[in-house]
Amino acid sequence: MATIRFENVTKRFGSKVAVDNLSFEVKDGEYVTFLGPSGCGKTTTLRMIAGLINPSEGHIYWDDKPIEQVPPHRRHIGYCFQHYAIFPHLNVYDNAIYGLNAIGHPSKNTIERGNAALKIVGLSGRENEWPKRLNAPDLQRLAIARVLAMGSKVLLLDEPLGALDLKVREEMQDELRDLVTKLGLTAIHVTHDQAEGMAIADRVICMRAGKLMQLDKPNNILLSPENPFTANFIGESDFLEGLIVAGKKSGPGFIEVYGGPSLVIKNLPGGVGEAAIVSIRREFMKIESREKSIGENGILGKVQSDRLIGDYRRIYIQLETGKTVQVKVPTGSELFKPMQEVFVIFPSDLLNVYPSPEEGLNAAISVQ
Amino acid sequence: MLRYLYNRSDFVPRITFNSVIKKFGQKLPINDLSFVIEDGEFVVLLGPTGAGKTTTLKLLAGLETPNEGSINFDNEEVNNIPPEDRKVGFVFEQFNLFPHMHVLDNLIYGPRVHRDNLNDARIVASEMLDMMYLDDTQHLFPNELSGGMKQRVGIARAVSGNPQLLLMDEPLGALDAKIRGSLRIELRNLVKELGLTCVMATHDTLEAFTIADRILCLNNGQIEQIGTPEEIYNSPKTPFVANIIAECNNYHGVISEKGEEYDTVKLENGLKLLINSNSHELNTKVQLIIKANDIIQRTKSKSSEINEFELKIVNSRLLGDYYRWSCTFGDDVIKFKKMITPEVLIGDRINQKVRLVIPPNKIFIYQINNE
């Protein structure tokens, strides 16, 4: 079993708080990715799991046993770095068993384990080759083989595919995912690439400034972000600010957008008189021409520009509230002319609503 | 602001490359390049590493000299004019700010070296910092700024040197995806507001489409296509261009039957596709390209639609704003994708069957030369 649990973990470097009161659990056999802007504490978290650094406060548990006192080489955790950390002066086989030798593993089944690990990643028969002869995906496979040879139950991956180009990266994502499932490993994977984080994971942890913003399945992160930051960070969303004018908290009601009409809301974030934020993904807004639309849950606006971005078009619309939104529509759908008056429709079942953040909307969604 | 714009608007050049060749030893990073960039135009050089993008920028800046051909700014040949006399601003991927100077000093470094009037330079620099939302950072040092802010300073510095031509080499390459997205739009607005001619290199297709007036697709030092985003997306001239601008399915085959409305192509994967009838003769070897985005999924079969297939899903992947499926297609696979909606996210999964239609007018046909 390999369940990793963080309980109120804080890590400070001097006066800087890198990880701030973090609690979560990664279940046995689960594949979890960490997403967040650079400096959000992803890598620090990974290094604490590996034991390379210790928390300043709080505890990390492996199957309910605290592991702060366990040195890194006794944790049965394999760490794959972005740049593979393959030794150029050792051949493929010696690289694969390097970890075993380093912890003084008895030599009798070293050969067996080295060979088995190389076989799993598809490098059998290439034991005597030098790393400089390997291409990037094979170097990555070798780095994984080294971790497997150690018998690690937990695989930590820090931007493991960052150096590969897109097509190979996607193939390696599938391969990595299959491997982890097949071997029943628990995997924790840090990436800056949202598509990778969403495609490969059972669950995604979204982080910001050392804090956990959301831990959920990819689809839930996309469709129901828990806070404005996640809504903004994962994909693209637009935000409207307004006031709750009718209804009760958690029930249906209306939010009057500042300078605009009231929108029907299914699940109010507060009571009447409270400020609120409405967010919607840019793929989910609909545009209807003013003549043809009755404008249900719509806000009137003027098209500023309609730009082809390849497989989709991005339409900039200035709403009557003064705010400009960007709507993404599939290429091939109806074209809009600059200055054309349209309704932007905000379908109520695709809206996410939040209480107005104290620090202001811009600060709440900032990634810097 | 006004005064800044007024000072420069007359000087923006039209740029011409006439059969430019650049050699490094045996290598030809630029191999017979001819194109025109109109004054005030924003052109993006799009291509993979090694395509010749950076060399083209260096030729424009005067950091490299052509071995053959000529480069003109308006009617003047500039082949032998050194960089300092060309009035170009350069933005680098790695910012290249002076770490020991605060932001304002970084901005007026150029004018200081040129012994220009520093008071004027300071005024221009402050205006630029205002435009780039950097007004509070004048006296900060580069290591106190985030990546996005550093590059804003890099851009402000490049334009406050009073350039006629702005050159940018992967200016957003070192930034987080999210910041890159917002800076793209800002960058285009800034260049348009200042009315500069601008040439930017990138390998990021989304970036090129978001920013460019025209995109110049480069490959192996040669132009594959130059055109507006619409022209390039709707009619890619070569398989290289098609594959760089969108996720595509590529199949090889032979025209096996000519018809009035449709020709038939027998694919190497064993299947047959109908394509719009065209001038290629019977038995011509062709490459067919179909964008993953152009394939239509039918929930119910209309009777005998052209190029309709029932296929098994073998892979599916959430790409962020898109969902993509791969299906077995003869001995091969075919990929199709859809923009995400809640329905798409709970939709078809591996091993399910789907009904796909490939509209003949969405198939790009390229003749394969025999050699």
XYZ file of C-alpha atoms in Angstrom:
739
model
C 0.000 0.000 0.000
C 1.157 3.528 -0.643
C -1.156 6.287 0.469
C 0.427 9.684 0.964
C -1.261 12.142 3.286
C -0.334 15.738 4.113
C -1.666 17.186 7.328
C -1.372 20.960 7.779
C 2.064 21.021 6.205
C 3.875 24.350 6.027
C 7.329 24.911 4.589
C 9.230 28.140 5.101
C 12.489 29.201 3.526
C 13.643 32.051 5.782
C 10.686 34.399 5.927
C 9.233 33.095 2.673
C 6.335 30.658 2.956
C 6.663 28.191 0.075
C 3.917 25.807 1.196
C 1.151 27.099 3.401
C -0.892 24.755 5.601
C -1.365 22.083 2.964
C -3.615 19.081 3.608
C -4.512 16.410 1.065
C -4.435 12.687 0.478
C -3.219 10.773 -2.545
C -4.722 7.301 -2.482
C -2.942 4.050 -3.189
C -2.676 3.483 -6.935
C -3.854 6.959 -7.752
C -2.309 9.226 -10.391
C -2.352 12.836 -9.228
C -0.980 15.879 -11.051
C -0.013 19.212 -9.522
C -0.891 22.279 -11.580
C -0.083 25.864 -10.733
C 1.890 28.890 -11.860
C 5.644 28.858 -11.319
C 6.536 29.477 -7.687
C 3.253 28.030 -6.371
C 4.985 25.371 -4.264
C 4.516 22.335 -6.535
C 8.141 21.270 -6.565
C 8.630 22.022 -2.857
C 5.723 19.680 -2.101
C 7.268 16.955 -4.232
C 10.643 17.391 -2.509
C 8.998 17.037 0.897
C 7.382 13.746 -0.157
C 10.768 12.519 -1.354
C 12.360 13.575 1.919
C 14.835 15.932 0.280
C 13.511 18.635 2.594
C 11.374 18.426 5.724
C 8.237 20.403 6.571
C 8.592 23.360 8.944
C 5.238 22.419 10.464
C 2.691 19.645 10.064
C 3.095 15.987 9.147
C 3.394 13.771 6.109
C 2.047 10.245 6.452
C 2.674 7.112 4.415
C -0.185 4.700 5.117
C -0.866 6.507 8.394
C 2.789 6.393 9.561
C 4.580 9.746 9.806
C 7.657 9.746 7.595
C 9.510 12.929 8.507
C 12.123 10.903 10.377
C 12.610 8.431 7.514
C 15.627 9.362 5.370
C 15.015 9.681 1.606
C 16.708 6.393 0.651
C 14.458 4.400 2.986
C 11.197 5.885 1.736
C 10.688 3.609 -1.295
C 9.921 6.685 -3.305
C 11.296 7.159 -6.787
C 12.031 10.663 -7.990
C 12.278 11.439 -11.715
C 13.744 14.789 -12.569
C 13.041 16.907 -15.624
C 16.535 16.428 -16.961
C 16.560 12.704 -16.230
C 19.806 12.813 -14.180
C 21.254 9.995 -16.268
C 24.996 9.487 -15.767
C 26.777 9.896 -19.110
C 29.729 7.709 -18.073
C 27.548 4.692 -17.207
C 25.840 2.495 -19.760
C 22.101 1.850 -19.797
C 22.286 -1.136 -17.447
C 24.547 0.546 -14.902
C 22.320 3.603 -14.915
C 19.293 1.392 -14.298
C 20.826 -0.281 -11.220
C 22.587 2.828 -9.940
C 19.985 3.441 -7.270
C 20.141 -0.163 -6.044
C 23.925 -0.007 -5.724
C 23.808 3.379 -4.055
C 21.642 2.118 -1.191
C 23.874 -0.969 -0.834
C 21.293 -3.437 -2.056
C 22.537 -7.059 -1.809
C 23.952 -7.961 -5.169
C 22.286 -11.332 -5.768
C 19.035 -10.079 -7.274
C 20.330 -6.754 -8.535
C 20.801 -8.175 -12.023
C 17.312 -9.611 -12.007
C 15.720 -6.374 -10.904
C 17.747 -4.262 -13.319
C 16.789 -6.462 -16.232
C 13.155 -6.604 -15.209
C 12.967 -2.826 -14.956
C 14.558 -2.343 -18.369
C 12.133 -4.838 -19.827
C 9.123 -2.992 -18.450
C 10.148 0.266 -20.114
C 11.119 -1.452 -23.369
C 14.893 -1.045 -23.160
C 15.776 -4.762 -23.074
C 18.667 -5.602 -25.367
C 20.134 -2.126 -25.092
C 21.910 -2.647 -21.754
C 25.354 -1.809 -23.148
C 24.464 1.376 -25.007
C 25.686 4.770 -23.837
C 23.163 7.413 -22.785
C 24.334 9.847 -25.461
C 23.061 7.380 -28.067
C 19.541 7.419 -26.602
C 16.845 9.802 -27.765
C 14.862 11.879 -25.301
C 11.960 9.432 -24.785
C 14.431 6.568 -24.177
C 16.327 8.664 -21.633
C 13.033 9.250 -19.883
C 12.291 5.511 -19.984
C 15.710 4.797 -18.495
C 15.101 7.275 -15.678
C 11.842 5.486 -14.923
C 13.544 2.073 -15.098
C 16.017 3.202 -12.449
C 13.148 4.101 -10.150
C 11.346 0.808 -10.866
C 14.490 -1.213 -10.148
C 14.503 0.305 -6.661
C 11.102 -1.263 -6.097
C 9.538 2.114 -5.398
C 5.810 2.095 -4.815
C 5.503 5.829 -5.258
C 6.659 7.612 -8.357
C 7.365 11.338 -8.140
C 7.693 13.051 -11.483
C 8.880 16.631 -11.762
C 8.100 17.951 -15.269
C 9.171 14.559 -16.626
C 8.171 15.290 -20.217
C 9.065 18.971 -20.398
C 11.937 18.450 -22.801
C 9.943 16.512 -25.414
C 8.018 17.911 -28.349
C 4.249 17.732 -28.355
C 3.610 14.545 -30.288
C 6.186 12.477 -28.401
C 5.038 14.032 -25.154
C 1.484 12.822 -25.712
C 2.688 9.324 -26.555
C 4.852 9.276 -23.425
C 1.910 10.478 -21.327
C -0.120 7.473 -22.464
C 2.829 5.158 -21.897
C 3.507 6.550 -18.437
C -0.136 6.326 -17.478
C -0.401 2.701 -18.673
C 2.787 1.767 -16.859
C 1.646 3.255 -13.561
C -1.726 1.499 -13.826
C -0.154 -1.812 -14.804
C 2.354 -1.801 -11.943
C -0.136 -0.457 -9.425
C 2.086 2.488 -8.482
C 1.000 5.694 -6.841
C 2.126 8.599 -9.025
C 2.477 12.282 -8.235
C 3.369 14.375 -11.231
C 4.209 18.086 -11.350
C 3.686 19.909 -14.612
C 3.163 23.409 -15.934
C 1.334 21.995 -18.952
C -2.383 22.077 -18.207
C -3.328 19.757 -21.048
C -0.863 17.181 -19.737
C -2.065 17.597 -16.165
C -5.686 17.113 -17.164
C -5.108 14.283 -19.645
C -3.018 12.002 -17.483
C -4.496 12.344 -13.999
C -7.148 10.629 -11.921
C -7.242 13.795 -9.863
C -5.646 17.214 -10.209
C -4.332 19.415 -7.421
C -4.463 23.073 -8.349
C -2.081 25.203 -6.263
C -1.401 28.873 -5.814
C 1.144 30.618 -3.584
C 1.678 27.501 -1.479
C -2.031 26.887 -0.938
C -4.242 24.149 -2.261
C -6.993 25.728 -4.372
C -8.783 22.578 -5.505
C -8.279 18.812 -5.553
C -10.670 17.098 -7.903
C -11.202 15.002 -11.031
C -10.182 16.775 -14.259
C -13.767 17.112 -15.474
C -14.895 18.657 -12.200
C -11.999 21.115 -12.255
C -13.078 22.147 -15.746
C -16.800 22.346 -15.137
C -17.025 23.300 -11.471
C -13.965 25.245 -10.352
C -14.331 25.986 -6.633
C -12.908 29.489 -6.717
C -12.211 32.301 -9.194
C -8.493 31.464 -9.277
C -9.064 27.912 -10.500
C -11.700 29.120 -12.956
C -9.192 31.554 -14.414
C -6.128 29.345 -14.248
C -7.553 26.192 -15.812
C -8.379 27.119 -19.373
C -9.938 30.495 -19.982
C -12.903 32.122 -18.292
C -14.528 35.535 -18.190
C -15.839 37.094 -14.994
C -18.761 39.419 -14.311
C -19.264 41.243 -11.042
C -22.698 41.948 -9.641
C -25.118 41.957 -6.758
C -27.483 39.250 -5.574
C -30.964 40.762 -5.947
C -33.301 37.820 -5.319
C -33.204 34.335 -3.868
C -31.570 32.539 -0.971
C -28.038 31.258 -0.520
C -27.489 27.885 -2.309
C -30.871 28.217 -4.021
C -31.972 29.683 -7.346
C -32.155 33.446 -7.791
C -30.855 36.462 -9.659
C -27.573 38.318 -9.803
C -27.728 41.806 -11.283
C -24.533 42.400 -13.203
C -23.124 45.877 -12.528
C -24.279 48.129 -15.364
C -26.295 45.339 -16.944
C -29.287 43.038 -16.593
C -30.023 40.334 -14.029
C -28.933 36.790 -14.774
C -30.748 33.664 -13.655
C -28.506 31.717 -11.263
C -29.126 28.144 -10.145
C -27.073 28.164 -7.006
C -26.520 31.521 -5.320
C -23.225 32.045 -3.433
C -24.868 34.298 -0.828
C -27.997 36.184 0.159
C -29.729 39.249 -1.234
C -27.609 42.386 -1.096
C -24.268 40.542 -1.187
C -21.744 41.104 -3.971
C -20.953 38.111 -6.172
C -18.868 37.001 -9.117
C -20.215 35.062 -12.072
C -17.695 33.109 -14.132
C -18.039 31.177 -17.356
C -15.612 29.355 -19.617
C -15.066 31.097 -22.913
C -16.194 28.024 -24.867
C -19.526 28.021 -23.026
C -20.839 31.507 -23.845
C -23.108 31.654 -26.861
C -23.542 34.539 -29.280
C -26.925 35.313 -30.802
C -27.610 38.168 -33.204
C -29.809 40.843 -31.712
C -32.543 40.414 -34.322
C -32.968 36.685 -33.841
C -32.512 36.374 -30.093
C -34.867 36.941 -27.230
C -31.736 37.384 -25.157
C -32.584 34.962 -22.366
C -29.861 35.188 -19.740
C -28.065 37.374 -22.225
C -26.211 40.650 -22.081
C -26.221 43.016 -25.025
C -22.862 43.818 -26.553
C -21.017 45.009 -29.625
C -18.584 42.833 -31.549
C -15.134 44.379 -31.572
C -13.324 41.760 -33.601
C -13.612 38.191 -34.760
C -10.243 36.489 -35.045
C -9.404 33.082 -36.461
C -7.053 31.158 -34.142
C -6.874 27.955 -36.165
C -9.423 25.393 -35.021
C -11.455 28.005 -33.176
C -12.327 31.676 -33.524
C -12.001 34.200 -30.745
C -14.642 36.910 -30.746
C -14.075 40.028 -28.661
C -17.335 41.579 -27.530
C -17.769 44.723 -25.484
C -20.804 44.229 -23.261
C -23.174 47.079 -22.422
C -21.689 46.905 -18.925
C -18.415 48.175 -20.370
C -16.586 44.892 -19.871
C -15.043 43.064 -22.832
C -15.467 39.295 -22.999
C -13.847 36.827 -25.376
C -15.985 34.023 -26.757
C -14.396 30.957 -28.345
C -16.467 29.362 -31.117
C -15.561 26.475 -33.420
C -14.169 27.549 -36.790
C -16.885 27.294 -39.397
C -19.695 28.723 -37.272
C -21.459 31.979 -38.113
C -19.203 35.017 -38.657
C -19.751 38.316 -36.891
C -19.006 41.795 -38.172
C -17.263 44.492 -36.148
C -19.792 46.758 -34.395
C -22.573 44.208 -34.875
C -24.966 44.179 -31.922
C -25.331 40.761 -30.347
C -26.517 39.059 -27.218
C -23.918 37.101 -25.306
C -25.814 34.279 -23.632
C -24.714 32.965 -20.242
C -26.503 29.573 -19.909
C -27.374 29.269 -16.238
C -26.322 25.623 -15.896
C -22.811 26.492 -17.132
C -22.197 29.397 -14.782
C -20.038 29.239 -11.684
C -20.708 31.775 -8.974
C -18.608 32.918 -6.038
C -18.911 35.385 -3.194
C -17.054 38.562 -4.084
C -13.457 38.092 -2.834
C -12.234 40.568 -0.207
C -8.996 41.250 -2.061
C -10.856 42.178 -5.257
C -11.390 40.128 -8.403
C -8.087 40.934 -10.083
C -6.033 39.967 -7.056
C -8.101 36.820 -6.568
C -7.388 35.497 -10.045
C -3.840 36.822 -10.492
C -1.265 34.182 -11.377
C 1.788 36.310 -10.538
C 2.086 59.728 -25.494
C 1.004 61.962 -28.373
C 4.404 63.436 -28.768
C 5.956 60.008 -28.831
C 3.722 58.829 -31.638
C 4.150 62.045 -33.569
C 7.909 61.679 -33.541
C 8.011 58.375 -35.296
C 5.115 57.857 -37.643
C 6.850 59.007 -40.853
C 9.703 56.584 -40.713
C 8.138 53.162 -40.674
C 9.667 51.257 -43.588
C 8.382 48.717 -46.064
C 10.766 45.766 -46.090
C 11.762 43.707 -49.104
C 13.830 40.505 -49.214
C 15.069 39.766 -52.754
C 16.375 36.212 -53.171
C 18.325 36.405 -49.943
C 20.766 33.588 -49.224
C 22.748 33.187 -46.029
C 25.397 30.510 -45.691
C 27.187 29.253 -42.604
C 29.892 27.029 -44.072
C 28.069 24.307 -45.980
C 24.769 25.074 -44.294
C 22.081 27.242 -45.866
C 19.993 28.548 -42.991
C 18.364 30.989 -45.418
C 17.902 29.603 -48.872
C 16.550 32.032 -51.452
C 14.074 34.013 -49.403
C 11.884 36.643 -51.122
C 9.007 38.480 -49.481
C 7.615 41.938 -48.809
C 6.472 43.307 -45.461
C 4.316 46.418 -45.773
C 4.902 49.367 -43.492
C 3.018 49.034 -40.244
C 2.433 45.339 -40.805
C 2.816 42.709 -38.077
C 4.353 39.589 -39.595
C 5.030 36.430 -37.626
C 7.688 33.952 -38.731
C 6.323 30.525 -37.866
C 8.383 27.372 -38.074
C 10.174 24.683 -36.083
C 13.645 25.013 -34.568
C 16.203 25.386 -37.348
C 13.729 26.768 -39.880
C 15.709 30.020 -40.226
C 13.543 32.310 -38.112
C 16.293 33.741 -35.933
C 18.658 34.135 -38.894
C 15.965 36.106 -40.737
C 15.591 38.404 -37.731
C 19.359 38.849 -37.504
C 19.500 39.730 -41.200
C 16.813 42.343 -40.607
C 18.676 43.733 -37.600
C 21.998 43.861 -39.450
C 23.590 41.327 -37.117
C 24.130 39.115 -40.170
C 24.836 40.095 -43.795
C 23.349 38.191 -46.738
C 25.759 36.215 -48.925
C 23.508 36.800 -51.906
C 20.426 38.884 -52.645
C 19.390 42.163 -51.123
C 17.371 43.481 -48.222
C 15.647 46.845 -48.734
C 14.045 49.221 -46.265
C 11.715 51.192 -48.551
C 13.930 51.779 -51.601
C 17.227 51.748 -49.821
C 19.387 48.635 -49.789
C 20.541 47.974 -46.243
C 22.778 44.907 -46.761
C 25.837 46.728 -45.477
C 24.259 49.126 -43.028
C 25.384 48.218 -39.504
C 22.818 47.492 -36.793
C 23.359 50.772 -34.927
C 22.298 52.747 -38.015
C 19.189 50.713 -38.762
C 16.795 51.951 -36.073
C 15.589 48.540 -35.034
C 14.374 47.432 -31.611
C 15.076 43.853 -30.571
C 13.244 41.787 -27.963
C 14.872 38.540 -26.836
C 13.406 35.381 -25.348
C 15.616 35.632 -22.256
C 14.835 39.353 -21.690
C 18.546 40.369 -21.669
C 17.998 43.142 -19.142
C 21.032 44.594 -17.386
C 20.764 43.145 -13.877
C 22.679 45.992 -12.212
C 20.474 48.771 -13.607
C 16.985 49.603 -12.448
C 14.137 49.549 -14.923
C 14.338 53.180 -16.026
C 18.108 52.970 -16.590
C 17.589 49.821 -18.641
C 15.188 51.767 -20.824
C 17.455 54.756 -21.419
C 20.589 52.687 -21.918
C 20.315 52.972 -25.717
C 19.877 56.753 -25.790
C 22.733 57.071 -23.262
C 25.089 55.102 -25.501
C 23.975 57.130 -28.522
C 24.536 60.343 -26.521
C 20.934 61.410 -27.161
C 19.142 63.964 -25.040
C 18.544 62.058 -21.809
C 15.688 64.256 -20.623
C 13.717 63.434 -23.746
C 14.676 59.797 -23.401
C 13.391 59.742 -19.820
C 10.066 61.205 -20.912
C 9.674 58.644 -23.682
C 10.730 55.871 -21.299
C 8.124 56.911 -18.716
C 5.455 56.970 -21.396
C 6.422 53.473 -22.485
C 6.379 52.210 -18.901
C 2.911 53.690 -18.528
C 1.704 51.920 -21.641
C 3.069 48.608 -20.406
C 1.513 49.040 -16.930
C 4.954 49.338 -15.392
C 4.721 52.844 -13.959
C 5.487 51.719 -10.368
C 8.563 49.737 -11.330
C 10.889 52.497 -12.574
C 13.322 52.086 -9.699
C 13.136 48.333 -9.239
C 15.904 46.017 -10.387
C 15.204 43.173 -12.843
C 15.536 40.470 -10.178
C 12.661 42.097 -8.290
C 10.301 41.562 -11.233
C 8.300 38.517 -12.299
C 9.019 36.933 -15.695
C 6.037 38.625 -17.301
C 7.100 42.026 -15.979
C 10.696 41.504 -17.098
C 9.520 40.922 -20.626
C 7.270 43.983 -20.463
C 10.418 45.927 -19.606
C 12.229 44.202 -22.487
C 9.488 45.296 -24.863
C 9.325 48.818 -23.428
C 13.090 49.116 -23.837
C 12.966 47.947 -27.447
C 10.318 50.484 -28.430
C 11.605 53.423 -26.407
C 14.831 53.428 -28.451
C 12.695 55.035 -31.170
C 12.884 52.148 -33.662
C 11.332 52.023 -37.112
C 11.218 48.290 -37.014
C 10.558 46.038 -34.045
C 12.039 42.529 -34.087
C 11.128 39.898 -31.519
C 12.605 36.433 -31.154
C 10.244 34.123 -29.221
C 9.469 37.018 -26.877
C 6.962 35.038 -24.815
C 8.781 31.704 -24.913
C 10.139 31.873 -21.369
C 6.832 32.781 -19.709
C 4.059 30.756 -18.059
C 1.237 29.787 -20.422
C -1.273 31.980 -18.649
C 0.851 35.123 -18.778
C 1.808 34.354 -22.360
C -1.872 34.372 -23.289
C -2.557 37.831 -21.942
C 0.731 39.347 -23.163
C 0.047 38.217 -26.728
C -2.943 40.459 -27.051
C -1.224 43.325 -25.264
C 1.765 43.027 -27.550
C -0.337 43.229 -30.681
C -2.277 46.220 -29.350
C 0.931 48.037 -28.437
C 2.551 47.526 -31.831
C -0.624 48.607 -33.611
C -0.995 51.677 -31.411
C 2.571 52.743 -32.129
C 2.137 51.948 -35.827
C 5.422 50.033 -36.023
C 6.434 47.463 -38.579
C 7.028 44.332 -36.574
C 8.510 40.922 -37.293
C 8.271 38.261 -34.626
C 9.576 34.694 -34.599
C 7.720 31.887 -32.844
C 7.202 28.148 -33.059
C 3.823 28.481 -31.328
C 0.979 28.316 -33.835
C -1.639 29.736 -31.467
C 0.605 32.694 -30.840
C 1.118 33.318 -34.551
C -2.615 33.218 -35.251
C -3.438 35.462 -32.288
C -0.931 38.176 -33.131
C -0.181 38.287 -36.848
C -1.519 40.332 -39.717
C 0.247 37.800 -41.910
C 2.040 34.591 -41.087
C 5.194 33.537 -42.903
C 5.669 29.773 -42.611
C 9.364 28.923 -42.773
C 10.931 25.506 -43.222
C 14.588 24.748 -43.954
C 15.311 28.370 -44.779
C 12.563 28.595 -47.369
C 9.060 30.014 -47.461
C 6.337 27.407 -47.465
C 3.547 29.967 -47.472
C 2.898 33.578 -46.549
C -0.622 34.818 -45.937
C -3.258 36.005 -43.500
C -4.311 33.555 -40.774
C -7.513 32.862 -42.775
C -5.627 32.144 -46.012
C -3.200 29.842 -44.285
C -5.835 27.989 -42.284
C -8.335 27.613 -45.128
C -5.881 26.724 -47.905
C -2.545 25.429 -46.660
C -0.297 25.205 -49.714
C 1.855 22.319 -48.543
C 1.549 19.349 -46.184
C 4.128 21.080 -43.964
C 1.861 24.096 -43.530
C -1.260 21.983 -42.966
C 0.452 20.020 -40.220
C 1.925 23.051 -38.490
C -1.365 24.988 -38.287
C -3.689 22.245 -37.106
C -3.797 18.706 -35.862
C -4.180 16.660 -39.056
C -4.676 13.158 -40.338
C -2.239 12.292 -43.125
C -2.881 9.464 -45.581
C -1.118 8.353 -48.737
C -2.907 6.801 -51.669
C -3.507 6.664 -55.396
C -6.331 8.152 -57.450
C -8.063 4.957 -58.495
C -11.169 6.276 -60.201
C -12.178 9.552 -61.854
C -15.775 10.726 -61.605
C -17.809 13.759 -62.517
C -18.324 15.106 -59.064
C -15.941 12.959 -57.035
C -12.708 11.086 -57.628
C -11.854 8.011 -55.588
C -8.568 7.624 -53.727
C -7.422 4.185 -52.666
C -5.476 4.683 -49.476
C -2.439 2.657 -48.418
C -4.348 1.691 -45.281
C -6.815 -0.264 -47.431
C -9.759 2.152 -47.332
C -11.232 4.344 -50.053
C -12.123 8.008 -49.795
C -14.052 10.222 -52.203
C -12.500 13.599 -52.897
C -13.796 16.542 -54.912
C -13.009 15.895 -58.580
C -9.828 17.682 -59.618
C -7.156 17.960 -62.283
C -4.956 15.119 -61.025
C -4.892 12.176 -63.416
C -5.744 8.552 -62.760
C -3.013 6.707 -60.803
C -1.503 9.910 -59.438
C 0.072 9.345 -56.041
C -1.419 11.751 -53.553
C -1.211 12.698 -49.916
C -4.585 13.480 -48.345
C -4.772 15.679 -45.264
C -7.854 16.024 -43.092
C -7.925 18.295 -40.060
C -9.071 16.527 -36.898
C -11.431 19.445 -36.385
C -13.153 19.000 -39.774
C -14.420 15.470 -39.172
C -18.099 15.285 -38.295
C -19.579 12.854 -35.800
C -23.106 11.663 -36.575
C -25.327 10.344 -33.851
C -27.761 8.838 -36.339
C -26.836 7.662 -39.811
C -28.324 9.622 -42.658
C -28.804 7.254 -45.567
C -25.585 6.600 -47.511
C -23.631 9.733 -46.784
C -20.352 10.132 -48.638
C -17.223 9.058 -46.719
C -19.177 7.768 -43.757
C -17.482 5.201 -41.535
C -18.360 3.329 -38.375
C -15.153 3.177 -36.343
C -13.930 2.021 -32.968
C -12.413 4.493 -30.523
C -8.943 3.395 -29.392
C -7.768 6.467 -27.537
C -9.332 9.567 -26.079
C -7.717 12.606 -24.538
C -8.750 15.804 -22.882
C -6.625 18.577 -24.387
C -7.850 21.423 -22.189
C -10.316 23.265 -24.384
C -10.704 20.328 -26.786
C -11.429 16.649 -26.519
C -9.790 14.335 -29.034
C -10.539 10.752 -29.992
C -8.524 8.334 -32.123
C -10.258 5.515 -34.021
C -8.984 2.583 -36.016
C -9.115 3.481 -39.697
C -8.007 0.619 -41.934
C -4.491 -0.297 -40.722
C -4.163 3.238 -39.496
C -5.849 5.632 -37.091
C -7.970 8.714 -37.588
C -8.178 11.518 -35.045
C -11.135 13.816 -34.556
C -11.751 16.487 -31.976
C -14.427 18.727 -30.561
C -14.420 21.844 -28.457
C -15.396 20.864 -24.925
C -18.948 21.073 -23.686
C -20.394 19.231 -20.677
C -21.768 16.636 -23.131
C -18.386 16.101 -24.753
C -16.782 15.520 -21.349
C -19.095 12.625 -20.513
C -19.154 11.391 -24.102
C -17.742 8.416 -25.949
C -14.937 6.371 -24.492
C -12.440 3.757 -25.566
C -13.809 0.703 -27.424
C -17.123 2.380 -28.208
C -18.130 2.736 -31.829
C -18.736 6.087 -33.474
C -20.059 7.153 -36.857
C -17.774 9.638 -38.595
C -18.144 11.593 -41.823
C -15.241 13.103 -43.731
C -16.678 15.859 -45.956
C -14.940 15.706 -49.379
C -14.573 19.510 -49.474
C -12.514 19.345 -46.280
C -9.887 17.003 -47.705
C -6.663 18.687 -48.823
C -4.968 16.946 -51.733
C -1.235 17.132 -52.451
C 0.475 15.369 -55.317
C 3.471 13.264 -54.313
C 6.462 13.549 -56.582
C 7.939 10.241 -57.584
C 11.499 10.864 -56.522
